[in-house]
Amino acid sequence: DHLRSLCPAGYGFISVDAGHDAEDVVVDLGIAAAVASPHVIVAADDVFNPVVPGVAEGVCRFFLAHPDCPLRPFAICGNKVFFANGAAEHEIYLAYCIWLLESSREAMFVKTAGLRASNLDNNFKPRFLGHEVIPFVS
């Protein structure tokens, strides 16, 4: 409640990057969900880092325990997973990522766009926690 009182409209960007044990991640994601603005981006660090497997476990445990949580992943970049708040925001941020892939000539975006095109040719869209994501590759 104290964090929410500091920013009554909710926070627009939240980085979940502290403890690397599953229990810590579950608590941190709960706090993030509780203080998020409707248009938040939550960046969870180290989700796919094999050195700290407790982070991936914590993310999965949190969403299994809170199936109604509105946070939805829309992009994966390195070890970070980016979440939007709700279905409408997920679609907006996902569309923006696709626009980046289609309009940028930066090497990372071109490579990711090629991977996306190949995936689409095979009727495949990557999903994480049940939601379509753009996995950015370098």
XYZ file of N, CA and C in Angstrom:
414
model
N 0.814 -1.199 0.000
C 0.000 0.000 0.000
C 0.856 1.260 0.000
N 1.999 1.187 0.700
C 2.867 2.366 0.750
C 3.393 2.729 -0.635
N 3.855 1.741 -1.395
C 4.357 2.027 -2.744
C 3.268 2.619 -3.621
N 2.066 2.100 -3.522
C 0.953 2.610 -4.318
C 0.633 4.045 -3.919
N 0.747 4.373 -2.644
C 0.450 5.741 -2.187
C 1.457 6.753 -2.732
N 2.663 6.289 -3.054
C 3.685 7.184 -3.609
C 3.395 7.545 -5.064
N 2.627 6.706 -5.725
C 2.283 6.940 -7.126
C 0.868 6.402 -7.352
N -0.148 7.169 -6.961
C -1.526 6.664 -6.979
C -2.020 6.194 -8.347
N -1.488 6.753 -9.428
C -1.914 6.330 -10.766
C -1.211 5.048 -11.205
N -0.266 4.586 -10.427
C 0.490 3.386 -10.778
C 1.773 3.750 -11.510
N 2.701 2.826 -11.490
C 4.006 3.039 -12.104
C 3.971 2.628 -13.571
N 4.671 3.386 -14.413
C 4.660 3.149 -15.852
C 5.744 2.188 -16.331
N 6.819 2.064 -15.564
C 7.870 1.105 -15.899
C 8.360 0.499 -14.603
N 8.418 -0.823 -14.565
C 8.871 -1.529 -13.370
C 9.894 -2.570 -13.793
N 11.046 -2.546 -13.144
C 12.077 -3.543 -13.379
C 12.068 -4.541 -12.234
N 11.880 -5.801 -12.561
C 11.949 -6.870 -11.570
C 13.331 -7.492 -11.722
N 14.234 -7.069 -10.847
C 15.634 -7.482 -10.957
C 16.278 -7.387 -9.583
N 15.952 -8.314 -8.714
C 16.531 -8.286 -7.374
C 16.962 -9.697 -7.009
N 16.173 -10.352 -6.179
C 16.511 -11.704 -5.773
C 16.435 -12.669 -6.939
N 17.231 -13.699 -6.866
C 17.247 -14.696 -7.937
C 16.689 -16.043 -7.481
N 16.080 -16.057 -6.308
C 15.395 -17.250 -5.826
C 13.935 -17.172 -6.245
N 13.332 -18.314 -6.466
C 11.946 -18.354 -6.920
C 11.018 -17.570 -5.992
N 11.200 -17.724 -4.696
C 10.325 -17.045 -3.740
C 10.420 -15.531 -3.877
N 11.631 -15.017 -4.079
C 11.815 -13.577 -4.240
C 11.102 -13.071 -5.491
N 11.207 -13.825 -6.573
C 10.588 -13.417 -7.836
C 9.065 -13.416 -7.705
N 8.517 -14.413 -7.027
C 7.069 -14.463 -6.810
C 6.619 -13.204 -6.062
N 7.324 -12.835 -5.019
C 6.980 -11.635 -4.246
C 7.133 -10.383 -5.112
N 8.244 -10.277 -5.821
C 8.495 -9.082 -6.636
C 7.465 -8.914 -7.744
N 7.078 -9.998 -8.398
C 6.046 -9.899 -9.437
C 4.697 -9.524 -8.835
N 4.419 -10.004 -7.638
C 3.189 -9.612 -6.950
C 3.153 -8.130 -6.652
N 4.270 -7.598 -6.214
C 4.359 -6.154 -5.961
C 4.200 -5.386 -7.265
N 4.890 -5.836 -8.312
C 4.791 -5.160 -9.608
C 3.353 -5.123 -10.098
N 2.659 -6.245 -10.019
C 1.269 -6.305 -10.476
C 0.382 -5.379 -9.649
N 0.664 -5.272 -8.364
C -0.171 -4.459 -7.473
C 0.005 -2.958 -7.689
N 1.172 -2.532 -8.145
C 1.433 -1.088 -8.263
C 1.524 -0.619 -9.715
N 1.208 -1.480 -10.645
C 1.340 -1.163 -12.069
C 0.239 -0.207 -12.534
N 0.619 0.709 -13.417
C -0.380 1.542 -14.086
C -1.030 0.714 -15.192
N -2.134 1.202 -15.742
C -2.757 0.461 -16.844
C -1.843 0.317 -18.065
N -0.885 1.221 -18.220
C -0.019 1.222 -19.407
C 1.413 0.807 -19.093
N 1.611 0.091 -18.019
C 2.938 -0.281 -17.542
C 3.672 -1.199 -18.520
N 4.981 -1.125 -18.459
C 5.850 -2.162 -18.993
C 6.623 -2.694 -17.796
N 6.534 -3.989 -17.582
C 7.299 -4.648 -16.519
C 8.400 -5.448 -17.210
N 9.632 -5.195 -16.826
C 10.780 -5.903 -17.378
C 11.314 -6.856 -16.313
N 11.185 -8.137 -16.558
C 11.702 -9.150 -15.634
C 13.059 -9.611 -16.153
N 14.079 -9.453 -15.322
C 15.446 -9.770 -15.731
C 15.803 -11.206 -15.371
N 16.696 -11.772 -16.156
C 17.308 -13.080 -15.906
C 16.343 -14.264 -16.016
N 15.212 -14.091 -16.677
C 14.233 -15.181 -16.772
C 14.831 -16.402 -17.470
N 15.657 -16.180 -18.477
C 16.234 -17.310 -19.215
C 17.732 -17.465 -18.962
N 18.215 -16.936 -17.856
C 19.618 -17.054 -17.490
C 19.828 -18.404 -16.799
N 20.600 -19.314 -17.419
C 20.763 -20.649 -16.834
C 21.547 -20.661 -15.527
N 22.224 -19.577 -15.204
C 22.991 -19.511 -13.961
C 22.071 -19.307 -12.756
N 20.887 -18.733 -12.984
C 19.942 -18.461 -11.899
C 18.561 -19.033 -12.263
N 18.410 -20.352 -12.265
C 17.151 -20.975 -12.687
C 15.963 -20.636 -11.795
N 16.224 -20.147 -10.594
C 15.130 -19.773 -9.700
C 14.275 -18.648 -10.258
N 14.838 -17.819 -11.137
C 14.056 -16.727 -11.719
C 12.959 -17.302 -12.618
N 13.310 -18.200 -13.520
C 12.304 -18.820 -14.390
C 11.274 -19.571 -13.554
N 11.733 -20.276 -12.535
C 10.810 -20.988 -11.657
C 9.851 -20.018 -10.983
N 10.376 -18.892 -10.502
C 9.537 -17.901 -9.829
C 8.500 -17.291 -10.754
N 8.896 -16.992 -11.993
C 7.945 -16.444 -12.962
C 6.827 -17.453 -13.205
N 7.195 -18.692 -13.452
C 6.181 -19.721 -13.706
C 5.296 -19.942 -12.484
N 5.890 -20.013 -11.309
C 5.097 -20.210 -10.083
C 4.132 -19.052 -9.872
N 4.594 -17.814 -10.112
C 3.717 -16.661 -9.913
C 2.487 -16.760 -10.806
N 2.694 -17.011 -12.098
C 1.564 -17.018 -13.023
C 0.668 -18.245 -12.847
N 1.219 -19.372 -12.388
C 0.374 -20.516 -12.071
C -0.501 -20.228 -10.852
N 0.053 -19.515 -9.882
C -0.694 -19.181 -8.668
C -1.664 -18.021 -8.880
N -1.437 -17.215 -9.921
C -2.268 -16.025 -10.180
C -2.739 -16.031 -11.634
N -3.577 -16.994 -12.012
C -3.984 -17.092 -13.422
C -4.763 -15.873 -13.925
N -5.315 -15.085 -13.034
C -6.067 -13.894 -13.444
C -5.209 -12.636 -13.488
N -3.913 -12.761 -13.208
C -3.028 -11.591 -13.268
C -3.055 -11.031 -14.688
N -3.251 -9.729 -14.825
C -3.359 -9.152 -16.172
C -2.028 -8.973 -16.895
N -0.897 -9.177 -16.226
C 0.386 -9.005 -16.901
C 0.549 -10.060 -17.987
N 0.917 -9.601 -19.184
C 1.069 -10.506 -20.330
C 2.381 -10.222 -21.036
N 3.199 -11.259 -21.254
C 4.468 -11.031 -21.947
C 4.225 -10.691 -23.418
N 5.045 -9.736 -23.923
C 4.929 -9.384 -25.339
C 6.267 -9.429 -26.056
N 7.374 -9.415 -25.324
C 8.692 -9.456 -25.968
C 9.698 -10.134 -25.044
N 10.647 -10.801 -25.688
C 11.769 -11.406 -24.987
C 13.028 -10.911 -25.671
N 13.948 -10.399 -24.892
C 15.201 -9.890 -25.447
C 16.317 -10.278 -24.492
N 17.174 -11.171 -24.924
C 18.223 -11.668 -24.042
C 17.584 -12.399 -22.881
N 17.946 -12.025 -21.693
C 17.393 -12.644 -20.490
C 16.160 -11.922 -19.964
N 15.719 -10.870 -20.631
C 14.580 -10.086 -20.145
C 13.286 -10.501 -20.833
N 12.215 -10.505 -20.056
C 10.875 -10.683 -20.591
C 10.103 -9.410 -20.244
N 9.433 -8.857 -21.248
C 8.686 -7.617 -21.081
C 7.197 -7.923 -21.055
N 6.507 -7.387 -20.049
C 5.087 -7.628 -19.833
C 4.301 -6.332 -19.985
N 3.104 -6.461 -20.535
C 2.130 -5.375 -20.608
C 1.003 -5.697 -19.632
N 0.183 -4.694 -19.339
C -0.905 -4.859 -18.382
C -2.231 -5.024 -19.119
N -2.654 -6.247 -19.348
C -3.937 -6.517 -19.967
C -3.857 -6.826 -21.448
N -4.964 -7.340 -21.969
C -5.024 -7.788 -23.365
C -4.829 -6.642 -24.344
N -5.491 -5.510 -24.096
C -5.390 -4.386 -25.033
C -3.962 -3.849 -25.098
N -3.329 -3.690 -23.954
C -1.952 -3.188 -23.931
C -1.000 -4.206 -24.562
N -1.236 -5.487 -24.320
C -0.413 -6.533 -24.938
C -0.452 -6.380 -26.456
N -1.630 -6.194 -27.009
C -1.765 -6.061 -28.462
C -1.058 -4.806 -28.978
N -1.136 -3.721 -28.231
C -0.478 -2.471 -28.639
C 1.042 -2.648 -28.654
N 1.590 -3.184 -27.577
C 3.043 -3.336 -27.496
C 3.559 -4.395 -28.476
N 2.777 -5.452 -28.667
C 3.155 -6.473 -29.641
C 3.174 -5.866 -31.043
N 2.159 -5.082 -31.365
C 2.092 -4.427 -32.680
C 3.265 -3.470 -32.865
N 3.658 -2.776 -31.808
C 4.801 -1.868 -31.905
C 6.082 -2.655 -32.184
N 6.255 -3.788 -31.523
C 7.437 -4.621 -31.780
C 7.457 -5.092 -33.230
N 6.312 -5.488 -33.743
C 6.229 -5.924 -35.138
C 6.552 -4.763 -36.071
N 6.054 -3.583 -35.744
C 6.368 -2.393 -36.547
C 7.882 -2.148 -36.560
N 8.521 -2.287 -35.405
C 9.986 -2.124 -35.348
C 10.669 -3.097 -36.308
N 10.215 -4.332 -36.300
C 10.820 -5.343 -37.163
C 10.638 -5.009 -38.635
N 9.498 -4.466 -38.968
C 9.183 -4.179 -40.364
C 9.797 -2.875 -40.869
N 10.130 -1.967 -39.971
C 10.570 -0.645 -40.419
C 12.041 -0.340 -40.147
N 12.686 -1.059 -39.266
C 14.064 -0.750 -38.905
C 15.052 -1.561 -39.730
N 16.192 -0.978 -39.938
C 17.272 -1.679 -40.644
C 18.410 -2.049 -39.688
N 18.176 -1.884 -38.394
C 19.164 -2.308 -37.399
C 19.329 -3.824 -37.490
N 20.552 -4.284 -37.352
C 20.862 -5.703 -37.550
C 19.995 -6.622 -36.694
N 19.821 -6.275 -35.410
C 19.034 -7.131 -34.534
C 17.591 -7.238 -35.038
N 17.025 -6.126 -35.483
C 15.639 -6.145 -35.947
C 15.508 -6.907 -37.266
N 16.485 -6.752 -38.155
C 16.445 -7.466 -39.434
C 16.519 -8.976 -39.196
N 17.411 -9.400 -38.314
C 17.541 -10.829 -38.017
C 16.262 -11.364 -37.372
N 15.705 -10.613 -36.441
C 14.465 -11.030 -35.784
C 13.312 -11.056 -36.778
N 13.268 -10.075 -37.690
C 12.218 -10.051 -38.713
C 12.305 -11.282 -39.601
N 13.511 -11.701 -39.946
C 13.687 -12.914 -40.751
C 13.194 -14.149 -40.020
N 13.519 -14.231 -38.731
C 13.046 -15.358 -37.924
C 11.523 -15.352 -37.841
N 10.943 -14.175 -37.630
C 9.476 -14.073 -37.555
C 8.839 -14.510 -38.872
N 9.395 -14.060 -39.991
C 8.847 -14.437 -41.300
C 8.901 -15.951 -41.496
N 10.020 -16.544 -41.133
C 10.159 -17.995 -41.242
C 9.142 -18.706 -40.358
N 8.980 -18.214 -39.136
C 7.991 -18.797 -38.228
C 6.585 -18.693 -38.815
N 6.247 -17.526 -39.347
C 4.910 -17.330 -39.915
C 4.691 -18.230 -41.126
N 5.743 -18.423 -41.930
C 5.647 -19.336 -43.075
C 5.291 -20.762 -42.629
N 5.672 -21.086 -41.412
C 5.399 -22.417 -40.854
C 4.220 -22.402 -39.878
N 3.406 -21.342 -39.966
C 2.215 -21.198 -39.109
C 2.548 -21.299 -37.622
N 3.653 -20.669 -37.245
C 4.088 -20.702 -35.850
C 4.248 -19.283 -35.332
N 3.683 -19.025 -34.152
C 3.893 -17.770 -33.440
C 4.382 -18.127 -32.041
N 5.594 -17.680 -31.664
C 6.106 -17.991 -30.333
C 5.178 -17.454 -29.247
N 5.009 -18.255 -28.211
C 4.160 -17.871 -27.089
C 4.908 -18.156 -25.794
N 4.627 -17.338 -24.790
C 5.166 -17.565 -23.452
C 4.038 -17.289 -22.474
N 3.812 -18.201 -21.571
C 2.720 -18.105 -20.603
C 1.373 -17.923 -21.300
N 1.256 -18.499 -22.499
C 0.003 -18.473 -23.228
C -0.226 -17.260 -24.104
N 0.770 -16.381 -24.230
C 0.595 -15.140 -24.994
C 1.676 -15.019 -26.063
N 1.280 -14.492 -27.205
C 2.247 -14.298 -28.276
C 3.325 -13.303 -27.848
N 4.564 -13.639 -28.184
C 5.710 -12.777 -27.867
C 6.577 -12.633 -29.115
N 7.333 -11.561 -29.138
C 8.373 -11.380 -30.144
C 9.700 -11.692 -29.460
N 10.377 -12.783 -29.859
C 11.696 -13.074 -29.292
C 12.776 -12.381 -30.152
N 13.315 -11.319 -29.624
C 14.370 -10.596 -30.342
C 15.666 -11.391 -30.255
N 16.315 -11.574 -31.392
C 17.564 -12.331 -31.444
C 18.683 -11.421 -31.901
N 19.886 -11.705 -31.423
C 21.029 -10.856 -31.823
C 21.924 -11.580 -32.790
